[in-house]
Amino acid sequence: MSAVAGSTAAPGAAGQMDFLQVSNLKMYFPVTEGILIQRKVAEVKAVDDISFAMHKGETLGLVGESGCGKTTTGRCILQLEKVTSGQILYDGKDVSKLNKADLSQYRQKVQVIFQDPFSSLNPRMKIGEILAEPMRVHGIIPDARKRDERVMELLNICGLSTRFADRYPHEMSGGQRQRVGIARALSVNPEFIVCDEAVSALDVSIQAQVINLLEDLRDEFGLTYLFISHDLSVVRHICHRVAVMYLGNMVELASCDELFDNPIHPYTRALLDAVPIPDPTVEAARQHKIVTGEIPSPMNPPPGCVFHPRCELAVDSCKQAAPEFREIKPGHWVACTEV
Amino acid sequence: MTELLKIQGLKTQFFTSAGTVKAVDGVTYDVEEGETVAVVGESGCGKSVTALSIMRLVAEPAGRVVDGNIMFQGTDLLQLPEEEMRKVRGNNIAMVFQEPMTSLNPVLSIGLQLTETVQQHLGVDDATARARAVELLGLVGMSDAERRLDQYPHHLSGGMRQRVMIAMALSCEPKLIIADEPTTALDVTIQAQILELMKNLTRDLGVAMIIITHNLGVVARYADRVNVMYAGKIIESGTAEDIYHNPKHPYTLALLKSVPRLDQPRGAKLDPVDGQPPDLARLDEGCSFRPRCRYADAKCGMSFPPTEHVDGIHYSACFKKDELDSPMKEAS
């Protein structure tokens, strides 16, 4: 499933196939001072004008370092944040304008898997209850006995023994809990899942099991994933297309192999360069160009292109105006004037 | 090169209500002067406890080193009186911890934390210690060192804090630095900066380093020698080439096959290790990897396989080491 030429409004899939369309999304968090009378003193520009589109069945990777806005983007899509401006269209409908009934339906179609399998499960609920609750809330299976059968089925799908239904989260390992998180997301038959660092907390051998599970489920149920991760190796493995974010901006978007084989934006290049490859021969042959400096504060981002203070290609004009996010070749978008 | 540290038959156990946890169960390895040795393994395999045992920082009475010896420049650290051990810590052997957020004292200035170690071990006056602190911050690539000394940890980013930790570790010119997951909490571009810094400093200053990590990529990039740990034991050791290109233990092989690689196109299925790591309080006589191993047979359940020589400095503890599949395919 390769990237189709982008529409002008949102880089991504072609017009009618747009399943999720994010346009000019901005999410600014206010920084306030004072206890009784709160004054806004600044803004954290967590997400600053990004646009992209996804089609059904696609896995889009959203990568970047801490504070680049990838999680906030996911939370905006999930309607867990009230966006500052911009539009999120899901199946052609603006998700911020849904009425209560439609929103409830939206929450059923769009699910999330969180990073931390330790804090995202209620420690006082048994696994069976955790899995049954969303089905009860959404009225999917009103009959309690049938619900229990479905719980067993979900445990099976996610590679867990059915005896876990009577256990509590603390009795399980990290990998098993993450499988419960996945089973919970699946319980309401979603179409779209935001995987927010879903495998980052797991050990390599367990991580590989969970990655394979996510891939199998995608194929079996035709799921669409927004796969948020800082681990580029995992993203390369699982995603069809990848978007790179830096300080609230999207700097590059391309099909997976294209992005990893022909990275264009200087930040993407630096990021790929920084990831060590588990092979001493390959490592010895690689040129390491290590990007200097630290990520600036999103409260006070640099003017112009946000990457210019760390960029080796930066020229004077980079400090003036933010570069346009342009399609440099079919399906490959980049925000840089110097490439 | 001469031998700096020699760990022999180290056993560290924790005594819990669930039974005796054999966190480190007969670990033997050595570190030569100026060399970078990696200890790699997954959570709970005993790699951090090994490091804590070297520093004699295992929390008693819950945990205790029950057997083995740790020879550092000819002295057994385990036999030293606490008084003497204090002189070794931070002075001859320094440690860099994973969490730069929690391993600095939040209520003390950077300068105070840096000079404390110097004054404690070298007995110099305030001005000399401060000058040394400025020099150290410069060494780890922090600009504006004078001003930094009066700042507090919360003023600094994660990467900067880790630089301060490295400066502290270097302050008394140690012979050995133990870095326990030094970059795990950091972003990837910052991780590359810190690892490069540590590599250059250890090379320039001739400091040996034990780097403890779960990241196979980091190991491939930086280590001279690799020890792979599983369930409290070193199951394979050798040069990075040995381990990555010619693994002789099913666990090492499985680890390499289960890690996604940046240089491989998408689509290939990962080949994960089935099952879970064992409960260290309930290990039996046999090989601890046996339940997850594709090559295991009845013999593996009888006794733990002895560590056998493969070639050069390559050792493996597996009865089936000569029957394994060819290692991971070469990167195309």
XYZ file of C-alpha atoms in Angstrom:
671
model
C 0.000 0.000 0.000
C 2.110 2.830 -1.218
C 1.396 6.483 -0.760
C -0.854 8.013 -3.327
C -0.096 11.488 -4.609
C -1.172 13.986 -1.996
C -3.974 16.469 -2.282
C -2.967 20.060 -1.783
C -4.817 20.444 1.483
C -3.388 17.464 3.299
C -0.399 15.457 2.236
C -1.313 11.854 2.181
C -3.729 9.651 0.375
C -5.830 10.736 -2.581
C -9.086 12.615 -2.085
C -11.856 10.092 -1.826
C -9.817 7.520 0.050
C -9.242 9.889 2.921
C -10.322 8.105 6.029
C -8.775 10.454 8.475
C -7.883 13.928 7.407
C -6.063 16.339 9.650
C -5.754 19.888 8.374
C -3.817 22.746 9.908
C -4.042 21.228 13.350
C -2.820 23.496 16.134
C -2.767 22.640 19.794
C -1.439 25.326 22.102
C -1.432 24.764 25.836
C -1.660 27.895 27.949
C 0.925 28.510 30.644
C -0.728 30.358 33.496
C 0.363 32.257 36.552
C -1.530 33.076 39.727
C -3.771 30.954 41.891
C -7.107 32.747 42.193
C -6.909 34.919 39.149
C -5.125 32.975 36.451
C -3.296 34.907 33.846
C -2.023 33.399 30.667
C 1.666 34.223 30.423
C 2.772 32.031 27.559
C 1.811 29.220 25.276
C 3.351 25.852 24.648
C 2.990 25.197 20.963
C 2.754 21.439 21.227
C 1.410 21.017 17.720
C 1.824 23.929 15.369
C -0.042 23.642 12.113
C 0.281 20.120 10.804
C -1.716 18.441 8.052
C -1.861 14.866 6.905
C -4.320 12.274 5.706
C -4.601 8.536 6.093
C -6.519 5.944 4.196
C -8.239 2.868 5.505
C -6.022 -0.049 6.419
C -2.914 2.060 6.443
C -0.373 2.290 9.249
C 1.121 5.726 9.551
C 4.149 6.117 11.792
C 4.500 9.349 13.712
C 8.071 9.684 14.925
C 10.097 12.277 16.734
C 11.790 12.960 20.027
C 10.245 13.940 23.357
C 8.116 17.026 23.162
C 7.775 17.054 19.384
C 3.977 16.835 19.637
C 3.419 13.298 18.413
C 1.426 12.221 21.455
C -0.561 15.460 21.463
C -1.490 14.831 17.835
C -2.777 11.410 18.834
C -4.727 12.860 21.741
C -6.301 15.483 19.469
C -7.494 12.761 17.110
C -8.901 10.856 20.072
C -10.744 14.021 21.128
C -8.978 13.988 24.460
C -7.864 17.559 23.844
C -9.844 20.510 22.593
C -7.852 21.677 19.617
C -6.809 25.323 19.347
C -7.555 25.429 15.646
C -7.680 23.208 12.615
C -9.875 20.396 11.554
C -9.935 16.632 12.007
C -12.211 14.827 9.570
C -12.959 11.192 10.245
C -14.914 9.493 7.477
C -15.764 12.958 6.196
C -17.158 14.249 9.505
C -15.591 16.945 11.643
C -14.943 15.167 14.936
C -15.039 18.343 17.022
C -18.630 18.987 15.953
C -20.090 15.580 16.774
C -23.151 15.436 19.003
C -23.182 13.242 22.072
C -24.456 10.115 20.350
C -22.092 10.474 17.420
C -19.168 11.147 19.730
C -19.910 7.987 21.639
C -19.937 6.088 18.371
C -16.700 7.774 17.363
C -15.061 6.693 20.597
C -16.050 3.153 19.799
C -14.536 3.267 16.325
C -11.376 4.994 17.441
C -9.397 3.325 20.193
C -6.049 3.774 21.839
C -3.244 1.598 23.185
C -1.059 3.411 25.680
C 2.634 3.095 26.328
C 2.683 2.156 29.943
C 1.105 -1.212 30.593
C 1.549 -0.606 34.323
C -0.521 2.532 34.703
C -3.095 2.129 31.950
C -4.920 -0.768 33.589
C -7.021 -0.277 36.709
C -5.198 -2.244 39.445
C -8.468 -2.982 41.266
C -10.230 -4.583 38.344
C -9.844 -8.133 37.158
C -8.693 -8.584 33.579
C -12.108 -9.976 32.653
C -13.818 -6.857 34.007
C -11.345 -4.575 32.244
C -12.164 -6.214 28.932
C -15.911 -6.417 29.485
C -16.436 -2.828 30.602
C -16.060 -1.098 27.214
C -18.512 -3.598 25.660
C -21.006 -2.878 28.433
C -20.580 0.899 28.190
C -21.068 0.910 24.446
C -23.875 -1.615 24.668
C -22.206 -3.905 22.178
C -23.018 -7.129 23.944
C -25.750 -6.430 26.509
C -25.923 -10.000 27.723
C -23.400 -10.614 30.496
C -22.824 -14.284 29.691
C -22.157 -13.597 26.029
C -19.872 -10.793 27.109
C -17.813 -13.237 29.118
C -17.534 -15.501 26.107
C -16.285 -12.565 24.078
C -13.731 -11.800 26.819
C -12.364 -15.328 26.471
C -12.246 -14.927 22.729
C -10.370 -11.621 23.031
C -7.842 -13.178 25.392
C -7.298 -15.940 22.875
C -6.883 -13.523 19.974
C -4.230 -11.649 21.920
C -2.355 -14.787 22.851
C -3.313 -14.902 26.517
C -4.582 -17.875 28.445
C -8.259 -17.618 29.419
C -7.374 -18.147 33.069
C -6.119 -14.553 33.115
C -9.736 -13.348 33.145
C -9.856 -13.875 36.916
C -6.538 -12.266 37.632
C -5.490 -8.738 38.493
C -3.024 -6.643 36.470
C -0.282 -6.950 39.112
C -0.180 -10.702 38.551
C 0.952 -10.228 34.972
C 4.204 -9.267 33.303
C 4.634 -6.126 31.203
C 4.189 -7.971 27.928
C 1.027 -9.688 29.135
C -0.430 -6.404 30.357
C 0.270 -4.812 27.004
C -1.661 -7.665 25.410
C -4.554 -6.840 27.741
C -4.324 -3.215 26.594
C -4.591 -4.425 23.006
C -7.479 -6.761 23.813
C -9.313 -3.894 25.514
C -8.898 -1.715 22.436
C -10.219 -4.540 20.258
C -13.194 -5.270 22.510
C -15.357 -2.617 20.863
C -14.506 -3.629 17.271
C -12.658 -0.447 16.381
C -11.588 0.661 12.904
C -8.800 2.959 13.933
C -6.284 2.534 16.749
C -3.845 5.114 18.020
C -0.843 3.127 19.259
C 0.990 5.568 21.500
C 4.445 4.055 22.129
C 2.636 0.744 22.406
C 5.775 -1.402 22.444
C 8.332 1.021 23.867
C 8.255 -0.215 27.449
C 8.842 -3.852 26.537
C 11.992 -5.949 26.390
C 13.204 -6.904 22.903
C 12.046 -10.509 22.925
C 8.602 -9.514 24.227
C 8.482 -6.446 21.992
C 8.841 -8.650 18.920
C 5.901 -10.804 20.096
C 3.674 -7.747 20.514
C 4.743 -6.239 17.160
C 3.811 -9.478 15.431
C 0.477 -9.503 17.253
C -0.296 -5.949 16.133
C 0.559 -6.882 12.551
C -1.591 -10.019 12.623
C -4.553 -8.084 14.038
C -4.166 -5.402 11.409
C -4.369 -8.000 8.671
C -7.182 -9.935 10.282
C -9.480 -7.043 11.149
C -8.390 -4.487 8.540
C -7.352 -2.022 11.212
C -5.853 1.389 10.598
C -3.063 2.374 12.987
C -1.562 5.687 13.861
C 1.675 4.312 15.248
C 3.337 6.864 17.502
C 6.868 5.940 18.479
C 10.335 7.252 19.056
C 11.860 3.918 18.035
C 12.684 4.258 14.354
C 13.622 0.617 13.893
C 10.186 -0.504 15.051
C 8.505 2.117 12.871
C 10.419 0.964 9.813
C 9.252 -2.535 10.504
C 5.542 -1.942 10.990
C 4.510 1.213 9.082
C 3.408 1.877 5.507
C 4.124 5.575 5.662
C 6.068 7.641 8.148
C 5.811 11.254 9.285
C 8.661 12.887 11.190
C 7.842 15.617 13.704
C 10.100 18.151 15.328
C 9.003 20.739 17.866
C 5.338 20.713 16.895
C 5.994 20.726 13.160
C 5.895 17.998 10.599
C 9.214 18.079 8.780
C 8.961 15.084 6.463
C 6.380 12.570 5.283
C 6.952 9.711 2.870
C 6.324 6.042 2.329
C 8.266 3.950 4.809
C 11.088 2.601 2.656
C 11.420 5.911 0.802
C 11.818 7.821 4.053
C 14.402 5.450 5.483
C 16.344 4.949 2.255
C 16.201 8.519 0.949
C 15.701 10.848 3.890
C 15.734 14.446 2.722
C 15.174 16.725 5.678
C 18.369 17.391 7.660
C 16.583 16.482 10.882
C 15.382 13.143 9.543
C 18.917 12.417 8.396
C 20.341 13.275 11.800
C 17.717 11.174 13.505
C 18.410 8.123 11.345
C 22.124 8.581 11.781
C 21.773 8.555 15.530
C 20.092 5.153 15.667
C 22.645 2.404 16.177
C 22.223 -0.762 14.110
C 22.764 -4.098 15.874
C 25.649 -5.196 13.677
C 29.248 -4.222 14.417
C 30.345 -4.470 10.769
C 27.567 -2.179 9.553
C 28.255 0.193 12.440
C 31.969 0.382 11.703
C 31.228 1.315 8.097
C 28.722 4.052 8.959
C 29.560 7.717 9.016
C 28.299 9.228 12.215
C 27.348 12.829 11.895
C 26.040 13.713 15.264
C 23.665 16.625 15.460
C 24.753 19.127 18.087
C 22.670 21.110 20.512
C 19.471 20.319 22.322
C 15.813 20.494 21.459
C 14.589 24.043 22.156
C 11.629 24.685 24.433
C 8.268 24.577 22.638
C 7.302 27.567 24.777
C 9.795 29.676 22.913
C 10.525 27.988 19.607
C 13.134 29.511 17.297
C 11.754 31.833 14.613
C 11.569 30.665 11.018
C 12.401 26.994 10.601
C 12.354 25.476 14.082
C 15.333 23.244 13.298
C 17.670 25.998 12.083
C 19.774 26.373 15.281
C 20.879 22.733 14.978
C 20.912 22.483 11.209
C 24.105 22.328 9.187
C 22.382 23.500 6.006
C 20.788 26.553 7.603
C 21.126 29.856 5.793
C 19.893 33.317 6.797
C 16.493 32.900 5.192
C 15.804 29.862 7.451
C 15.728 32.209 10.430
C 13.113 34.422 8.813
C 10.279 32.318 7.487
C 8.999 28.860 8.246
C 9.590 26.605 5.239
C 6.598 25.422 3.274
C 5.686 21.744 3.556
C 6.029 20.784 -0.084
C 5.848 17.660 -2.173
C 9.375 17.169 -3.454
C 8.525 14.009 -5.362
C 5.274 12.068 -5.581
C 4.207 11.189 -2.049
C 7.360 12.562 -0.454
C 6.766 15.760 1.495
C 9.386 17.828 3.188
C 9.572 21.151 5.013
C 12.969 22.506 4.028
C 14.034 25.092 1.486
C 17.657 23.989 1.255
C 17.202 20.489 -0.151
C 46.828 -4.944 28.130
C 46.690 -5.642 31.805
C 43.782 -6.886 33.762
C 41.903 -4.276 35.746
C 38.889 -6.092 37.105
C 38.310 -9.785 37.460
C 34.954 -11.098 38.624
C 34.882 -14.777 39.524
C 31.877 -16.887 40.370
C 29.881 -13.929 41.663
C 26.591 -14.879 43.284
C 24.205 -12.272 44.607
C 20.917 -13.326 46.122
C 17.867 -11.593 47.488
C 15.946 -13.160 50.323
C 12.251 -12.508 49.866
C 9.028 -13.973 51.182
C 8.652 -15.738 47.823
C 11.984 -17.489 48.278
C 15.604 -16.855 47.445
C 15.994 -14.902 44.224
C 19.246 -15.798 42.515
C 19.694 -12.470 40.775
C 23.332 -13.112 39.905
C 24.266 -16.747 39.766
C 27.909 -17.433 39.119
C 29.028 -14.563 36.919
C 32.643 -14.542 35.751
C 34.187 -11.937 33.495
C 37.074 -9.557 33.376
C 37.825 -6.080 32.141
C 41.197 -4.963 30.876
C 42.564 -1.475 31.200
C 41.023 1.011 28.796
C 38.585 -1.497 27.364
C 34.836 -1.123 26.855
C 32.905 -4.190 27.936
C 29.165 -4.457 27.386
C 26.807 -6.463 29.539
C 23.613 -6.992 27.598
C 20.356 -8.640 28.570
C 16.697 -8.016 29.239
C 14.988 -6.705 32.379
C 15.658 -8.801 35.426
C 18.566 -10.779 34.001
C 20.877 -9.522 36.741
C 22.988 -7.072 34.779
C 22.399 -4.127 37.112
C 22.756 -6.258 40.233
C 26.177 -7.360 38.974
C 27.187 -3.703 38.761
C 25.819 -2.945 42.211
C 27.704 -5.951 43.569
C 30.976 -4.598 42.172
C 30.327 -1.294 43.927
C 29.106 -3.124 47.041
C 25.843 -1.206 46.823
C 23.472 -4.175 47.050
C 20.888 -3.249 49.684
C 21.400 -5.416 52.743
C 19.903 -7.312 54.459
C 17.426 -8.077 51.654
C 20.218 -8.848 49.258
C 23.715 -10.176 49.756
C 26.722 -11.290 47.743
C 26.921 -14.906 48.846
C 29.866 -16.162 46.878
C 32.666 -15.231 44.502
C 35.292 -12.580 44.404
C 35.797 -9.283 42.628
C 39.477 -8.522 42.136
C 40.179 -4.892 41.301
C 43.861 -4.211 40.629
C 44.725 -7.244 42.709
C 42.497 -6.498 45.738
C 39.286 -8.363 46.462
C 36.658 -5.648 46.821
C 34.368 -8.008 48.687
C 36.926 -8.388 51.494
C 37.587 -4.668 51.972
C 36.331 -2.999 55.146
C 33.563 -0.476 54.429
C 35.972 2.367 55.211
C 38.358 1.268 52.474
C 35.531 0.575 50.042
C 34.403 4.191 50.357
C 37.780 5.239 49.041
C 37.321 3.049 45.996
C 33.829 4.252 45.137
C 33.833 7.384 43.047
C 37.625 7.450 43.184
C 38.875 4.307 41.427
C 35.535 3.048 40.185
C 32.791 5.491 39.294
C 29.250 4.867 38.270
C 26.854 6.564 35.849
C 23.248 5.660 36.482
C 20.327 5.420 34.113
C 18.094 8.096 35.508
C 19.691 11.513 35.238
C 16.467 12.881 36.707
C 16.715 11.034 40.008
C 20.401 10.388 40.513
C 21.314 14.010 41.133
C 20.307 15.635 44.385
C 17.595 18.173 43.512
C 18.326 20.515 46.424
C 22.067 20.845 45.905
C 23.688 22.960 43.217
C 25.591 21.287 40.398
C 28.805 22.864 41.680
C 28.376 21.455 45.168
C 27.662 17.973 43.857
C 30.673 18.068 41.586
C 33.113 19.465 44.136
C 31.934 17.141 46.897
C 33.421 14.086 45.216
C 36.656 15.873 44.401
C 37.109 17.200 47.924
C 36.136 13.924 49.537
C 38.681 11.899 47.623
C 41.477 14.302 46.787
C 41.310 16.555 49.831
C 41.803 19.765 47.887
C 40.630 23.257 48.938
C 37.439 24.930 47.707
C 39.043 27.003 44.974
C 40.918 24.057 43.481
C 37.825 21.895 43.594
C 35.793 24.574 41.873
C 38.408 25.010 39.174
C 38.381 21.259 38.655
C 34.577 21.309 38.391
C 34.716 23.998 35.691
C 37.330 21.974 33.839
C 35.160 18.849 34.045
C 32.065 20.569 32.715
C 34.114 21.830 29.802
C 35.354 18.305 29.216
C 31.830 16.942 28.896
C 30.885 19.687 26.470
C 28.847 22.019 28.651
C 29.146 25.639 27.689
C 29.135 28.412 30.240
C 30.569 26.164 32.958
C 31.014 28.854 35.634
C 27.316 29.698 35.558
C 26.266 26.054 35.463
C 27.954 25.427 38.811
C 25.392 27.594 40.554
C 22.434 26.022 38.814
C 20.294 23.203 40.170
C 19.434 19.928 38.424
C 15.951 21.131 37.480
C 17.508 23.890 35.391
C 19.064 21.301 33.115
C 17.659 19.053 30.421
C 18.013 15.268 30.601
C 21.019 15.233 28.302
C 22.742 17.985 30.287
C 22.099 16.164 33.557
C 23.658 13.042 32.115
C 26.684 15.145 31.134
C 26.923 16.303 34.740
C 26.756 12.668 35.885
C 29.611 11.814 33.533
C 31.605 14.800 34.773
C 31.087 13.564 38.342
C 32.174 10.079 37.353
C 35.338 11.450 35.741
C 36.143 13.882 38.544
C 38.678 11.712 40.370
C 40.174 10.154 37.260
C 38.836 6.675 37.887
C 40.274 3.569 36.267
C 36.853 2.145 35.605
C 33.436 3.611 34.919
C 30.344 1.473 35.237
C 27.556 2.940 33.129
C 24.182 1.383 33.888
C 21.857 2.116 30.943
C 23.421 5.581 30.621
C 21.288 6.683 27.684
C 18.069 4.714 28.004
C 16.111 7.702 29.302
C 17.392 10.024 26.577
C 16.191 10.910 23.109
C 18.006 9.310 20.248
C 19.973 12.347 19.011
C 20.985 13.108 22.612
C 21.805 9.429 23.160
C 24.197 9.577 20.213
C 25.853 12.703 21.650
C 26.311 11.163 25.098
C 27.620 7.830 23.824
C 30.062 9.559 21.512
C 31.226 11.702 24.413
C 31.736 8.674 26.649
C 33.573 6.825 23.914
C 35.948 9.726 23.232
C 36.584 10.437 26.901
C 37.274 6.838 27.833
C 39.628 6.517 24.880
C 41.454 9.795 25.525
C 41.734 9.297 29.260
C 42.362 5.547 29.058
C 39.440 4.709 31.320
C 37.887 1.265 31.110
C 34.115 1.087 30.932
C 31.469 -1.474 31.673
C 28.364 -0.482 29.773
C 25.167 -2.167 30.855
C 22.389 -1.984 28.312
C 19.492 -3.757 26.694
C 20.088 -2.004 23.382
C 21.873 -4.298 20.943
C 22.555 -1.406 18.584
C 24.435 0.553 21.246
C 26.518 -2.539 21.973
C 27.374 -3.019 18.309
C 28.468 0.570 18.004
C 30.561 0.938 21.131
C 31.718 -2.286 22.770
C 35.016 -4.141 22.362
C 33.727 -7.140 24.190
C 30.202 -8.354 24.945
C 28.728 -10.480 27.735
C 25.177 -11.695 27.169
C 23.250 -12.383 30.373
C 20.145 -14.454 30.894
C 18.540 -15.322 34.227
C 21.556 -14.369 36.323
C 24.204 -16.061 34.239
C 26.476 -15.045 31.397
C 25.446 -17.425 28.658
C 27.723 -16.148 25.933
C 30.694 -13.823 25.690
C 33.048 -12.726 22.970
C 33.973 -9.847 20.713
C 31.118 -7.884 19.170
C 31.820 -9.689 15.862
C 31.596 -13.097 17.533
C 28.289 -12.290 19.157
C 26.595 -10.670 16.182
C 27.935 -12.715 13.306
C 28.559 -16.060 14.875
C 26.273 -16.439 17.890
C 26.732 -19.756 19.646
C 23.849 -19.593 22.078
C 20.172 -19.935 21.106
C 19.232 -16.963 23.299
C 21.707 -14.635 21.575
C 20.515 -15.889 18.220
C 16.886 -15.345 19.221
C 17.587 -11.837 20.497
C 19.220 -10.860 17.225
C 16.316 -12.255 15.254
C 13.700 -10.480 17.314
C 15.073 -6.959 17.103
C 13.766 -4.799 14.245
C 16.573 -3.202 12.284
C 16.693 0.250 10.778
C 18.565 -1.003 7.734
C 16.084 -3.671 6.764
C 13.095 -2.928 4.526
C 9.656 -3.333 6.014
C 7.614 -6.426 5.632
C 9.872 -9.097 7.045
C 8.282 -10.904 9.964
C 10.107 -10.770 13.259
C 11.016 -14.050 14.841
C 10.392 -13.506 18.536
C 11.416 -15.701 21.442
C 8.297 -17.407 22.728
C 7.327 -17.318 26.356
C 8.551 -15.263 29.276
C 11.824 -15.019 31.173
C 11.873 -17.401 34.144
C 11.133 -16.577 37.760
C 14.555 -16.235 39.375
C 13.232 -17.609 42.652
C 12.220 -20.874 40.991
C 15.101 -22.005 38.843
C 15.850 -25.699 38.528
C 19.037 -27.622 37.817
C 18.873 -27.358 34.055
C 19.498 -24.601 31.575
C 17.278 -21.626 32.436
C 16.597 -20.813 28.788
C 15.392 -24.363 28.116
C 11.612 -23.655 28.242
C 11.923 -21.052 25.485
C 14.617 -22.764 23.448
C 14.002 -24.382 20.060
C 16.991 -26.650 20.379
C 16.413 -27.957 23.889
C 16.262 -31.697 24.595
C 16.346 -33.948 27.659
C 20.016 -33.314 28.329
C 19.366 -29.570 28.816
C 17.127 -30.348 31.781
C 19.725 -32.408 33.666
C 22.310 -29.777 34.449
C 23.294 -26.265 33.513
C 25.609 -26.435 30.500
C 29.227 -25.526 31.303
C 30.796 -22.498 29.662
C 32.895 -23.797 26.802
C 35.494 -22.228 24.599
C 34.474 -21.552 20.986
C 37.474 -19.675 19.618
C 39.559 -16.640 20.539
C 37.756 -15.035 23.472
C 34.388 -16.451 22.408
C 32.642 -18.638 25.019
C 29.188 -20.164 25.141
C 27.208 -22.067 27.757
C 25.085 -24.335 25.591
C 25.111 -28.065 24.886
C 23.817 -27.376 21.404
C 26.197 -24.616 20.470
C 27.418 -26.443 17.369
C 23.944 -27.280 16.099
C 22.520 -23.771 15.801
C 21.131 -22.255 12.618
C 23.324 -19.912 10.698
C 23.332 -16.483 12.302
C 21.226 -13.620 11.098
C 21.509 -12.948 7.423
C 23.966 -10.291 6.398
C 22.485 -6.863 5.952
C 21.893 -6.322 2.304
